[in-house]
Amino acid sequence: MGKDTIADMLTLIRNADMNRKRTVQIPLTNITENIVKILLREGFVENVRKHGESNKYFLVLTLRYRRNRKESYKTFLNLKRISTPGLRIYSNYQQIPRVLGGMGIVILSTSRGIMTDREARLERIGGEVLCYIW
């Protein structure tokens, strides 16, 4: 049995966000690197850098927070894994779901790489729905 690296990555980010951690270390794989690039490009993460220790490489993410002192702390990231190793969820480009009416993003694994729902609709290709982020 293989590990679900995408679910592990989302859980690490979600836990760090809930505990108000500024940075989080994620094991480096090609899939996690591509997803983190999308998170950085879409503005969900402030900074990303690679870090290596004794043949193990990590991505160090700097998380972005809301600065509102009047209200209690609210998590900034909501992450949800959709397609799992036990149940793959596929969608063509016409039926790609919208998160919060287009405010959130859907990350897809397509034949042209990992991309957001907007990019997949523009290129008119579907793929495996990996996760929702809003």
Short mmCIF file of N, CA and C in Angstrom, two decimals:
data_model
loop_
_atom_site.label_atom_id
_atom_site.label_comp_id
_atom_site.label_asym_id
_atom_site.label_seq_id
_atom_site.Cartn_x
_atom_site.Cartn_y
_atom_site.Cartn_z
N MET A 1 0.82 -1.18 0.00
CA MET A 1 0.00 0.00 0.00
C MET A 1 0.87 1.25 0.00
N GLY A 2 0.54 2.16 -0.89
CA GLY A 2 1.26 3.43 -0.96
C GLY A 2 0.60 4.47 -0.08
N LYS A 3 1.37 5.51 0.23
CA LYS A 3 0.82 6.59 1.03
C LYS A 3 0.15 7.60 0.13
N ASP A 4 -0.84 8.28 0.66
CA ASP A 4 -1.53 9.34 -0.07
C ASP A 4 -0.82 10.65 0.26
N THR A 5 0.15 11.03 -0.56
CA THR A 5 0.97 12.20 -0.28
C THR A 5 0.18 13.49 -0.36
N ILE A 6 -0.84 13.52 -1.21
CA ILE A 6 -1.64 14.75 -1.33
C ILE A 6 -2.46 14.97 -0.06
N ALA A 7 -3.09 13.91 0.45
CA ALA A 7 -3.86 14.03 1.69
C ALA A 7 -2.95 14.39 2.86
N ASP A 8 -1.76 13.81 2.90
CA ASP A 8 -0.81 14.15 3.96
C ASP A 8 -0.42 15.62 3.90
N MET A 9 -0.17 16.12 2.68
CA MET A 9 0.20 17.52 2.51
C MET A 9 -0.92 18.44 2.97
N LEU A 10 -2.15 18.14 2.56
CA LEU A 10 -3.29 18.97 2.94
C LEU A 10 -3.50 18.96 4.45
N THR A 11 -3.31 17.80 5.07
CA THR A 11 -3.48 17.69 6.51
C THR A 11 -2.39 18.47 7.25
N LEU A 12 -1.15 18.42 6.76
CA LEU A 12 -0.09 19.19 7.40
C LEU A 12 -0.38 20.70 7.32
N ILE A 13 -0.84 21.17 6.18
CA ILE A 13 -1.16 22.59 6.02
C ILE A 13 -2.34 22.97 6.90
N ARG A 14 -3.38 22.13 6.91
CA ARG A 14 -4.58 22.41 7.72
C ARG A 14 -4.24 22.46 9.21
N ASN A 15 -3.43 21.51 9.69
CA ASN A 15 -3.06 21.49 11.10
C ASN A 15 -2.20 22.70 11.48
N ALA A 16 -1.27 23.07 10.61
CA ALA A 16 -0.44 24.24 10.89
C ALA A 16 -1.29 25.50 10.92
N ASP A 17 -2.27 25.59 10.03
CA ASP A 17 -3.14 26.76 9.99
C ASP A 17 -4.01 26.83 11.25
N MET A 18 -4.53 25.70 11.69
CA MET A 18 -5.37 25.68 12.89
C MET A 18 -4.57 26.03 14.15
N ASN A 19 -3.29 25.66 14.17
CA ASN A 19 -2.44 25.96 15.33
C ASN A 19 -1.69 27.26 15.19
N ARG A 20 -2.04 28.07 14.17
CA ARG A 20 -1.45 29.38 13.92
C ARG A 20 0.06 29.33 13.74
N LYS A 21 0.55 28.27 13.13
CA LYS A 21 1.97 28.17 12.83
C LYS A 21 2.26 29.03 11.60
N ARG A 22 3.38 29.65 11.59
CA ARG A 22 3.76 30.52 10.47
C ARG A 22 4.32 29.70 9.31
N THR A 23 5.07 28.63 9.62
CA THR A 23 5.67 27.81 8.58
C THR A 23 5.30 26.35 8.78
N VAL A 24 5.39 25.60 7.69
CA VAL A 24 5.12 24.17 7.75
C VAL A 24 6.05 23.47 6.75
N GLN A 25 6.57 22.29 7.16
CA GLN A 25 7.44 21.50 6.30
C GLN A 25 6.65 20.38 5.66
N ILE A 26 6.79 20.25 4.33
CA ILE A 26 6.08 19.22 3.57
C ILE A 26 7.11 18.39 2.83
N PRO A 27 7.03 17.06 2.86
CA PRO A 27 7.96 16.24 2.08
C PRO A 27 7.84 16.56 0.59
N LEU A 28 8.98 16.62 -0.08
CA LEU A 28 9.03 17.05 -1.48
C LEU A 28 8.79 15.86 -2.42
N THR A 29 7.73 15.95 -3.22
CA THR A 29 7.50 15.06 -4.34
C THR A 29 7.10 15.93 -5.52
N ASN A 30 7.05 15.36 -6.72
CA ASN A 30 6.67 16.15 -7.89
C ASN A 30 5.25 16.69 -7.76
N ILE A 31 4.33 15.86 -7.26
CA ILE A 31 2.94 16.28 -7.14
C ILE A 31 2.78 17.40 -6.11
N THR A 32 3.40 17.22 -4.94
CA THR A 32 3.27 18.26 -3.91
C THR A 32 3.93 19.55 -4.36
N GLU A 33 5.03 19.45 -5.09
CA GLU A 33 5.68 20.67 -5.58
C GLU A 33 4.79 21.42 -6.56
N ASN A 34 4.10 20.70 -7.45
CA ASN A 34 3.21 21.35 -8.41
C ASN A 34 1.99 21.96 -7.72
N ILE A 35 1.44 21.29 -6.72
CA ILE A 35 0.29 21.83 -6.00
C ILE A 35 0.69 23.07 -5.21
N VAL A 36 1.87 23.05 -4.59
CA VAL A 36 2.34 24.20 -3.83
C VAL A 36 2.60 25.39 -4.76
N LYS A 37 3.08 25.14 -5.97
CA LYS A 37 3.26 26.23 -6.94
C LYS A 37 1.91 26.89 -7.26
N ILE A 38 0.87 26.08 -7.37
CA ILE A 38 -0.47 26.63 -7.61
C ILE A 38 -0.93 27.45 -6.41
N LEU A 39 -0.71 26.93 -5.19
CA LEU A 39 -1.09 27.67 -3.99
C LEU A 39 -0.36 29.01 -3.90
N LEU A 40 0.90 29.03 -4.28
CA LEU A 40 1.68 30.27 -4.26
C LEU A 40 1.17 31.24 -5.32
N ARG A 41 0.90 30.73 -6.51
CA ARG A 41 0.43 31.58 -7.61
C ARG A 41 -0.95 32.17 -7.31
N GLU A 42 -1.82 31.39 -6.65
CA GLU A 42 -3.17 31.86 -6.35
C GLU A 42 -3.25 32.71 -5.07
N GLY A 43 -2.15 32.82 -4.33
CA GLY A 43 -2.11 33.70 -3.17
C GLY A 43 -2.52 33.07 -1.86
N PHE A 44 -2.60 31.74 -1.79
CA PHE A 44 -2.95 31.08 -0.52
C PHE A 44 -1.73 30.91 0.38
N VAL A 45 -0.53 31.00 -0.19
CA VAL A 45 0.72 30.83 0.55
C VAL A 45 1.60 32.03 0.23
N GLU A 46 2.32 32.54 1.24
CA GLU A 46 3.19 33.70 1.02
C GLU A 46 4.50 33.35 0.34
N ASN A 47 5.16 32.29 0.80
CA ASN A 47 6.50 31.99 0.31
C ASN A 47 6.74 30.48 0.36
N VAL A 48 7.59 30.00 -0.55
CA VAL A 48 7.97 28.58 -0.59
C VAL A 48 9.46 28.50 -0.81
N ARG A 49 10.12 27.60 -0.07
CA ARG A 49 11.54 27.35 -0.33
C ARG A 49 11.83 25.88 -0.12
N LYS A 50 12.87 25.39 -0.81
CA LYS A 50 13.28 24.00 -0.67
C LYS A 50 14.33 23.90 0.42
N HIS A 51 14.25 22.80 1.16
CA HIS A 51 15.17 22.58 2.26
C HIS A 51 15.57 21.12 2.25
N GLY A 52 16.86 20.84 2.39
CA GLY A 52 17.33 19.45 2.38
C GLY A 52 18.10 19.10 3.63
N GLU A 53 17.83 17.89 4.13
CA GLU A 53 18.55 17.37 5.28
C GLU A 53 18.84 15.90 5.04
N SER A 54 20.10 15.54 4.96
CA SER A 54 20.55 14.15 4.84
C SER A 54 19.70 13.32 3.87
N ASN A 55 19.76 13.68 2.60
CA ASN A 55 19.05 12.98 1.51
C ASN A 55 17.53 13.05 1.60
N LYS A 56 16.97 13.88 2.43
CA LYS A 56 15.53 14.10 2.49
C LYS A 56 15.28 15.57 2.18
N TYR A 57 14.38 15.80 1.24
CA TYR A 57 14.10 17.16 0.83
C TYR A 57 12.68 17.55 1.23
N PHE A 58 12.53 18.80 1.64
CA PHE A 58 11.25 19.32 2.11
C PHE A 58 10.95 20.64 1.42
N LEU A 59 9.67 20.97 1.36
CA LEU A 59 9.23 22.29 0.98
C LEU A 59 8.81 22.99 2.26
N VAL A 60 9.32 24.18 2.50
CA VAL A 60 8.96 24.96 3.68
C VAL A 60 8.02 26.06 3.20
N LEU A 61 6.76 25.98 3.63
CA LEU A 61 5.74 26.95 3.24
C LEU A 61 5.58 28.00 4.33
N THR A 62 5.46 29.24 3.92
CA THR A 62 5.12 30.32 4.84
C THR A 62 3.65 30.63 4.60
N LEU A 63 2.82 30.39 5.61
CA LEU A 63 1.38 30.54 5.46
C LEU A 63 0.97 32.00 5.61
N ARG A 64 -0.15 32.34 4.99
CA ARG A 64 -0.70 33.70 5.04
C ARG A 64 -1.85 33.70 6.05
N TYR A 65 -1.94 34.76 6.84
CA TYR A 65 -2.99 34.85 7.86
C TYR A 65 -3.77 36.14 7.72
N ARG A 66 -5.01 36.10 8.19
CA ARG A 66 -5.81 37.32 8.31
C ARG A 66 -5.42 38.02 9.59
N ARG A 67 -5.30 39.31 9.52
CA ARG A 67 -4.93 40.07 10.71
C ARG A 67 -6.15 40.87 11.15
N ASN A 68 -6.98 40.27 11.99
CA ASN A 68 -8.17 40.94 12.48
C ASN A 68 -8.23 40.72 13.99
N ARG A 69 -8.00 41.75 14.75
CA ARG A 69 -7.91 41.58 16.20
C ARG A 69 -9.27 41.65 16.89
N LYS A 70 -10.29 42.19 16.23
CA LYS A 70 -11.59 42.33 16.87
C LYS A 70 -12.28 40.99 17.03
N GLU A 71 -12.18 40.15 16.02
CA GLU A 71 -12.85 38.86 16.07
C GLU A 71 -11.88 37.78 16.52
N SER A 72 -12.42 36.62 16.83
CA SER A 72 -11.56 35.51 17.19
C SER A 72 -10.85 35.01 15.93
N TYR A 73 -9.83 34.21 16.13
CA TYR A 73 -9.02 33.72 15.02
C TYR A 73 -9.85 32.79 14.13
N LYS A 74 -9.77 33.02 12.83
CA LYS A 74 -10.44 32.15 11.87
C LYS A 74 -9.39 31.55 10.96
N THR A 75 -9.55 30.30 10.64
CA THR A 75 -8.59 29.68 9.73
C THR A 75 -8.70 30.32 8.36
N PHE A 76 -7.58 30.49 7.73
CA PHE A 76 -7.54 31.15 6.43
C PHE A 76 -7.75 30.14 5.30
N LEU A 77 -7.20 28.96 5.46
CA LEU A 77 -7.29 27.95 4.41
C LEU A 77 -8.32 26.88 4.75
N ASN A 78 -9.14 26.55 3.79
CA ASN A 78 -10.01 25.39 3.89
C ASN A 78 -9.60 24.47 2.75
N LEU A 79 -9.18 23.27 3.10
CA LEU A 79 -8.68 22.31 2.13
C LEU A 79 -9.48 21.03 2.23
N LYS A 80 -9.87 20.47 1.10
CA LYS A 80 -10.65 19.24 1.12
C LYS A 80 -10.16 18.32 0.02
N ARG A 81 -9.77 17.12 0.38
CA ARG A 81 -9.32 16.10 -0.58
C ARG A 81 -10.55 15.46 -1.19
N ILE A 82 -10.60 15.36 -2.52
CA ILE A 82 -11.75 14.81 -3.20
C ILE A 82 -11.46 13.41 -3.71
N SER A 83 -10.52 13.28 -4.61
CA SER A 83 -10.19 11.99 -5.20
C SER A 83 -9.18 11.29 -4.30
N THR A 84 -9.50 10.09 -3.86
CA THR A 84 -8.61 9.34 -2.98
C THR A 84 -8.07 8.12 -3.73
N PRO A 85 -7.04 7.47 -3.20
CA PRO A 85 -6.55 6.27 -3.89
C PRO A 85 -7.59 5.16 -3.99
N GLY A 86 -8.54 5.12 -3.08
CA GLY A 86 -9.58 4.10 -3.13
C GLY A 86 -10.76 4.47 -4.00
N LEU A 87 -10.94 5.75 -4.28
CA LEU A 87 -12.07 6.21 -5.09
C LEU A 87 -11.63 7.44 -5.89
N ARG A 88 -11.29 7.19 -7.13
CA ARG A 88 -10.86 8.27 -8.01
C ARG A 88 -12.08 8.99 -8.57
N ILE A 89 -12.04 10.32 -8.60
CA ILE A 89 -13.13 11.13 -9.13
C ILE A 89 -12.60 11.88 -10.35
N TYR A 90 -13.23 11.64 -11.50
CA TYR A 90 -12.83 12.28 -12.74
C TYR A 90 -13.95 13.21 -13.22
N SER A 91 -13.56 14.22 -13.99
CA SER A 91 -14.54 15.16 -14.51
C SER A 91 -14.07 15.68 -15.86
N ASN A 92 -15.02 15.82 -16.80
CA ASN A 92 -14.65 16.48 -18.05
C ASN A 92 -14.70 17.98 -17.83
N TYR A 93 -14.24 18.73 -18.81
CA TYR A 93 -14.08 20.17 -18.59
C TYR A 93 -15.42 20.89 -18.41
N GLN A 94 -16.51 20.33 -18.92
CA GLN A 94 -17.81 20.98 -18.78
C GLN A 94 -18.41 20.77 -17.39
N GLN A 95 -18.00 19.72 -16.70
CA GLN A 95 -18.58 19.40 -15.41
C GLN A 95 -17.61 19.60 -14.24
N ILE A 96 -16.55 20.37 -14.45
CA ILE A 96 -15.63 20.66 -13.35
C ILE A 96 -16.39 21.51 -12.33
N PRO A 97 -16.40 21.09 -11.07
CA PRO A 97 -17.18 21.85 -10.06
C PRO A 97 -16.57 23.21 -9.78
N ARG A 98 -17.42 24.13 -9.31
CA ARG A 98 -16.98 25.46 -8.89
C ARG A 98 -17.08 25.52 -7.37
N VAL A 99 -16.05 26.06 -6.75
CA VAL A 99 -16.02 26.19 -5.30
C VAL A 99 -16.38 27.62 -4.94
N LEU A 100 -17.40 27.80 -4.13
CA LEU A 100 -17.90 29.11 -3.70
C LEU A 100 -18.17 30.02 -4.89
N GLY A 101 -18.75 29.47 -5.93
CA GLY A 101 -19.09 30.26 -7.10
C GLY A 101 -17.89 30.82 -7.83
N GLY A 102 -16.76 30.14 -7.75
CA GLY A 102 -15.55 30.60 -8.42
C GLY A 102 -14.56 31.30 -7.52
N MET A 103 -14.90 31.50 -6.25
CA MET A 103 -13.98 32.17 -5.32
C MET A 103 -12.85 31.23 -4.89
N GLY A 104 -13.15 29.96 -4.75
CA GLY A 104 -12.14 28.98 -4.41
C GLY A 104 -11.59 28.35 -5.68
N ILE A 105 -10.66 27.42 -5.50
CA ILE A 105 -10.09 26.75 -6.67
C ILE A 105 -10.24 25.24 -6.52
N VAL A 106 -10.31 24.59 -7.67
CA VAL A 106 -10.28 23.13 -7.75
C VAL A 106 -8.96 22.78 -8.41
N ILE A 107 -8.20 21.87 -7.83
CA ILE A 107 -6.94 21.45 -8.43
C ILE A 107 -7.18 20.11 -9.12
N LEU A 108 -6.81 20.07 -10.38
CA LEU A 108 -7.02 18.89 -11.23
C LEU A 108 -5.68 18.33 -11.69
N SER A 109 -5.65 17.02 -11.86
CA SER A 109 -4.53 16.36 -12.50
C SER A 109 -4.97 15.99 -13.90
N THR A 110 -4.41 16.65 -14.90
CA THR A 110 -4.82 16.44 -16.28
C THR A 110 -3.69 15.80 -17.07
N SER A 111 -3.96 15.54 -18.35
CA SER A 111 -2.92 14.99 -19.20
C SER A 111 -1.82 16.00 -19.49
N ARG A 112 -2.07 17.27 -19.21
CA ARG A 112 -1.08 18.33 -19.41
C ARG A 112 -0.50 18.83 -18.09
N GLY A 113 -0.64 18.06 -17.05
CA GLY A 113 -0.07 18.42 -15.75
C GLY A 113 -1.14 18.83 -14.76
N ILE A 114 -0.68 19.25 -13.60
CA ILE A 114 -1.59 19.67 -12.53
C ILE A 114 -1.92 21.13 -12.74
N MET A 115 -3.23 21.46 -12.73
CA MET A 115 -3.67 22.82 -12.99
C MET A 115 -4.95 23.12 -12.23
N THR A 116 -5.33 24.40 -12.24
CA THR A 116 -6.55 24.83 -11.58
C THR A 116 -7.75 24.60 -12.50
N ASP A 117 -8.93 24.78 -11.94
CA ASP A 117 -10.15 24.58 -12.72
C ASP A 117 -10.28 25.62 -13.84
N ARG A 118 -9.86 26.85 -13.58
CA ARG A 118 -9.95 27.88 -14.61
C ARG A 118 -9.06 27.56 -15.81
N GLU A 119 -7.84 27.11 -15.53
CA GLU A 119 -6.92 26.77 -16.61
C GLU A 119 -7.44 25.58 -17.42
N ALA A 120 -8.02 24.60 -16.72
CA ALA A 120 -8.55 23.42 -17.41
C ALA A 120 -9.74 23.78 -18.29
N ARG A 121 -10.59 24.69 -17.81
CA ARG A 121 -11.72 25.12 -18.64
C ARG A 121 -11.24 25.88 -19.87
N LEU A 122 -10.22 26.71 -19.71
CA LEU A 122 -9.68 27.45 -20.85
C LEU A 122 -9.06 26.53 -21.90
N GLU A 123 -8.37 25.49 -21.43
CA GLU A 123 -7.75 24.55 -22.34
C GLU A 123 -8.71 23.45 -22.79
N ARG A 124 -9.91 23.44 -22.21
CA ARG A 124 -10.96 22.49 -22.56
C ARG A 124 -10.52 21.04 -22.37
N ILE A 125 -9.92 20.77 -21.19
CA ILE A 125 -9.55 19.41 -20.84
C ILE A 125 -10.03 19.10 -19.43
N GLY A 126 -10.36 17.87 -19.19
CA GLY A 126 -10.77 17.41 -17.87
C GLY A 126 -9.68 16.58 -17.24
N GLY A 127 -10.00 15.99 -16.09
CA GLY A 127 -9.01 15.17 -15.42
C GLY A 127 -9.51 14.72 -14.06
N GLU A 128 -8.59 14.28 -13.24
CA GLU A 128 -8.91 13.82 -11.89
C GLU A 128 -8.99 15.01 -10.95
N VAL A 129 -10.08 15.11 -10.21
CA VAL A 129 -10.28 16.20 -9.25
C VAL A 129 -9.53 15.85 -7.98
N LEU A 130 -8.43 16.55 -7.72
CA LEU A 130 -7.60 16.23 -6.58
C LEU A 130 -8.12 16.83 -5.29
N CYS A 131 -8.39 18.15 -5.28
CA CYS A 131 -8.81 18.79 -4.03
C CYS A 131 -9.48 20.12 -4.31
N TYR A 132 -10.20 20.60 -3.29
CA TYR A 132 -10.82 21.93 -3.28
C TYR A 132 -10.05 22.79 -2.29
N ILE A 133 -9.84 24.05 -2.63
CA ILE A 133 -9.20 24.99 -1.71
C ILE A 133 -9.98 26.29 -1.76
N TRP A 134 -10.39 26.77 -0.58
CA TRP A 134 -11.11 28.04 -0.53
C TRP A 134 -10.79 28.75 0.78
#
